[in-house]
Amino acid sequence: MGMMNKLKDTQKKVEATKTRLETVMIDEKSSDNLLTVSITANRTIKNITIEPALLADKEQLEDYLVLIVNKAIEKATAIQESEIAAVAKEGMPNIPGLDLFK
């Protein structure tokens, strides 16, 4: 029973971590600061800011959006995976061969 309680407790901690990550914001900007994407660590886009100079070139804007959104998602994913893995590892029983959460 102790292991089941520990696993349930770990599941609650993982859910609490996911909730907290909704408040962690990542701002990714283009190198020339014409485009900014704000995203949570749970990969929810909260804001996109486009400078007027970028609006004149549709193709450049589209390229920037793809590039910057993907960079923001990569950073958010890395933060989320790291945080969830840390919580999960803390609560996992020490079972040989299960090195999933290194």
PDB file of C-alpha atoms in Angstrom:
ATOM      1  CA  MET A   1       0.000   0.000   0.000  1.00  0.00           C
ATOM      2  CA  GLY A   2       2.874   2.385   0.710  1.00  0.00           C
ATOM      3  CA  MET A   3       4.051   2.302  -2.906  1.00  0.00           C
ATOM      4  CA  MET A   4       0.539   2.995  -4.229  1.00  0.00           C
ATOM      5  CA  ASN A   5       0.217   6.011  -1.933  1.00  0.00           C
ATOM      6  CA  LYS A   6       3.613   7.255  -3.053  1.00  0.00           C
ATOM      7  CA  LEU A   7       2.625   6.899  -6.711  1.00  0.00           C
ATOM      8  CA  LYS A   8      -0.668   8.748  -6.119  1.00  0.00           C
ATOM      9  CA  ASP A   9       1.225  11.482  -4.286  1.00  0.00           C
ATOM     10  CA  THR A  10       3.668  11.740  -7.189  1.00  0.00           C
ATOM     11  CA  GLN A  11       0.768  11.986  -9.645  1.00  0.00           C
ATOM     12  CA  LYS A  12      -0.677  14.872  -7.620  1.00  0.00           C
ATOM     13  CA  LYS A  13       2.720  16.606  -7.628  1.00  0.00           C
ATOM     14  CA  VAL A  14       3.020  16.172 -11.397  1.00  0.00           C
ATOM     15  CA  GLU A  15      -0.433  17.717 -11.880  1.00  0.00           C
ATOM     16  CA  ALA A  16       0.476  20.598  -9.545  1.00  0.00           C
ATOM     17  CA  THR A  17       3.664  21.141 -11.546  1.00  0.00           C
ATOM     18  CA  LYS A  18       1.683  21.250 -14.803  1.00  0.00           C
ATOM     19  CA  THR A  19      -0.618  23.859 -13.272  1.00  0.00           C
ATOM     20  CA  ARG A  20       2.355  25.934 -12.095  1.00  0.00           C
ATOM     21  CA  LEU A  21       3.983  25.708 -15.539  1.00  0.00           C
ATOM     22  CA  GLU A  22       0.957  27.491 -16.980  1.00  0.00           C
ATOM     23  CA  THR A  23       2.297  30.618 -15.212  1.00  0.00           C
ATOM     24  CA  VAL A  24       5.877  30.256 -16.495  1.00  0.00           C
ATOM     25  CA  MET A  25       6.218  32.543 -19.511  1.00  0.00           C
ATOM     26  CA  ILE A  26       8.826  32.307 -22.251  1.00  0.00           C
ATOM     27  CA  ASP A  27       9.390  35.234 -24.621  1.00  0.00           C
ATOM     28  CA  GLU A  28      11.124  34.356 -27.865  1.00  0.00           C
ATOM     29  CA  LYS A  29      12.191  37.227 -30.151  1.00  0.00           C
ATOM     30  CA  SER A  30      13.527  37.451 -33.662  1.00  0.00           C
ATOM     31  CA  SER A  31      17.136  38.624 -33.877  1.00  0.00           C
ATOM     32  CA  ASP A  32      15.989  42.040 -35.101  1.00  0.00           C
ATOM     33  CA  ASN A  33      13.204  42.278 -32.472  1.00  0.00           C
ATOM     34  CA  LEU A  34      10.491  42.653 -35.113  1.00  0.00           C
ATOM     35  CA  LEU A  35       8.552  39.628 -33.813  1.00  0.00           C
ATOM     36  CA  THR A  36       7.983  38.387 -30.264  1.00  0.00           C
ATOM     37  CA  VAL A  37       6.115  35.242 -29.238  1.00  0.00           C
ATOM     38  CA  SER A  38       5.062  34.717 -25.608  1.00  0.00           C
ATOM     39  CA  ILE A  39       4.265  31.140 -24.630  1.00  0.00           C
ATOM     40  CA  THR A  40       3.725  29.268 -21.371  1.00  0.00           C
ATOM     41  CA  ALA A  41       5.895  26.319 -20.348  1.00  0.00           C
ATOM     42  CA  ASN A  42       2.801  24.214 -21.132  1.00  0.00           C
ATOM     43  CA  ARG A  43       3.123  25.370 -24.757  1.00  0.00           C
ATOM     44  CA  THR A  44       0.127  27.683 -24.869  1.00  0.00           C
ATOM     45  CA  ILE A  45       0.765  30.760 -27.007  1.00  0.00           C
ATOM     46  CA  LYS A  46      -0.322  33.830 -25.048  1.00  0.00           C
ATOM     47  CA  ASN A  47       0.783  36.690 -27.274  1.00  0.00           C
ATOM     48  CA  ILE A  48       2.383  37.516 -30.620  1.00  0.00           C
ATOM     49  CA  THR A  49       3.762  41.004 -31.205  1.00  0.00           C
ATOM     50  CA  ILE A  50       4.609  42.079 -34.739  1.00  0.00           C
ATOM     51  CA  GLU A  51       6.362  45.367 -35.451  1.00  0.00           C
ATOM     52  CA  PRO A  52       4.726  47.338 -38.296  1.00  0.00           C
ATOM     53  CA  ALA A  53       7.897  47.153 -40.434  1.00  0.00           C
ATOM     54  CA  LEU A  54       7.429  43.400 -40.731  1.00  0.00           C
ATOM     55  CA  LEU A  55       3.881  43.727 -42.044  1.00  0.00           C
ATOM     56  CA  ALA A  56       5.084  44.951 -45.431  1.00  0.00           C
ATOM     57  CA  ASP A  57       6.691  41.596 -46.306  1.00  0.00           C
ATOM     58  CA  LYS A  58       4.209  38.717 -46.014  1.00  0.00           C
ATOM     59  CA  GLU A  59       6.768  36.024 -46.871  1.00  0.00           C
ATOM     60  CA  GLN A  60       9.262  37.289 -44.284  1.00  0.00           C
ATOM     61  CA  LEU A  61       6.505  37.488 -41.658  1.00  0.00           C
ATOM     62  CA  GLU A  62       5.468  33.900 -42.344  1.00  0.00           C
ATOM     63  CA  ASP A  63       9.083  32.711 -42.133  1.00  0.00           C
ATOM     64  CA  TYR A  64       9.599  34.583 -38.856  1.00  0.00           C
ATOM     65  CA  LEU A  65       6.413  33.177 -37.364  1.00  0.00           C
ATOM     66  CA  VAL A  66       7.395  29.592 -38.140  1.00  0.00           C
ATOM     67  CA  LEU A  67      10.943  30.071 -36.848  1.00  0.00           C
ATOM     68  CA  ILE A  68      10.122  31.970 -33.653  1.00  0.00           C
ATOM     69  CA  VAL A  69       7.072  29.886 -32.701  1.00  0.00           C
ATOM     70  CA  ASN A  70       9.111  26.692 -33.127  1.00  0.00           C
ATOM     71  CA  LYS A  71      11.951  28.093 -30.984  1.00  0.00           C
ATOM     72  CA  ALA A  72       9.474  29.080 -28.282  1.00  0.00           C
ATOM     73  CA  ILE A  73       7.867  25.625 -28.340  1.00  0.00           C
ATOM     74  CA  GLU A  74      11.290  23.956 -28.069  1.00  0.00           C
ATOM     75  CA  LYS A  75      12.186  26.033 -25.003  1.00  0.00           C
ATOM     76  CA  ALA A  76       8.784  25.439 -23.400  1.00  0.00           C
ATOM     77  CA  THR A  77       9.027  21.690 -24.032  1.00  0.00           C
ATOM     78  CA  ALA A  78      12.509  21.519 -22.501  1.00  0.00           C
ATOM     79  CA  ILE A  79      11.353  23.356 -19.372  1.00  0.00           C
ATOM     80  CA  GLN A  80       8.218  21.235 -19.033  1.00  0.00           C
ATOM     81  CA  GLU A  81      10.036  17.931 -19.538  1.00  0.00           C
ATOM     82  CA  SER A  82      12.737  18.892 -17.054  1.00  0.00           C
ATOM     83  CA  GLU A  83      10.246  19.963 -14.369  1.00  0.00           C
ATOM     84  CA  ILE A  84       7.949  16.938 -14.798  1.00  0.00           C
ATOM     85  CA  ALA A  85      10.896  14.519 -14.880  1.00  0.00           C
ATOM     86  CA  ALA A  86      12.305  15.966 -11.661  1.00  0.00           C
ATOM     87  CA  VAL A  87       8.984  15.548  -9.847  1.00  0.00           C
ATOM     88  CA  ALA A  88       8.378  12.083 -11.290  1.00  0.00           C
ATOM     89  CA  LYS A  89      11.878  10.853 -10.455  1.00  0.00           C
ATOM     90  CA  GLU A  90      11.486  12.043  -6.886  1.00  0.00           C
ATOM     91  CA  GLY A  91       8.371   9.899  -6.445  1.00  0.00           C
ATOM     92  CA  MET A  92       9.312   6.847  -8.476  1.00  0.00           C
ATOM     93  CA  PRO A  93      10.271   3.661  -6.671  1.00  0.00           C
ATOM     94  CA  ASN A  94      13.864   2.549  -7.236  1.00  0.00           C
ATOM     95  CA  ILE A  95      13.283  -0.217  -9.773  1.00  0.00           C
ATOM     96  CA  PRO A  96      16.428  -1.481 -11.529  1.00  0.00           C
ATOM     97  CA  GLY A  97      16.418  -0.873 -15.263  1.00  0.00           C
ATOM     98  CA  LEU A  98      13.962   2.027 -15.178  1.00  0.00           C
ATOM     99  CA  ASP A  99      16.205   4.920 -16.023  1.00  0.00           C
ATOM    100  CA  LEU A 100      13.494   6.874 -17.848  1.00  0.00           C
ATOM    101  CA  PHE A 101      13.749  10.011 -15.743  1.00  0.00           C
ATOM    102  CA  LYS A 102      17.435  10.826 -15.798  1.00  0.00           C
TER     103      LYS A 102
END
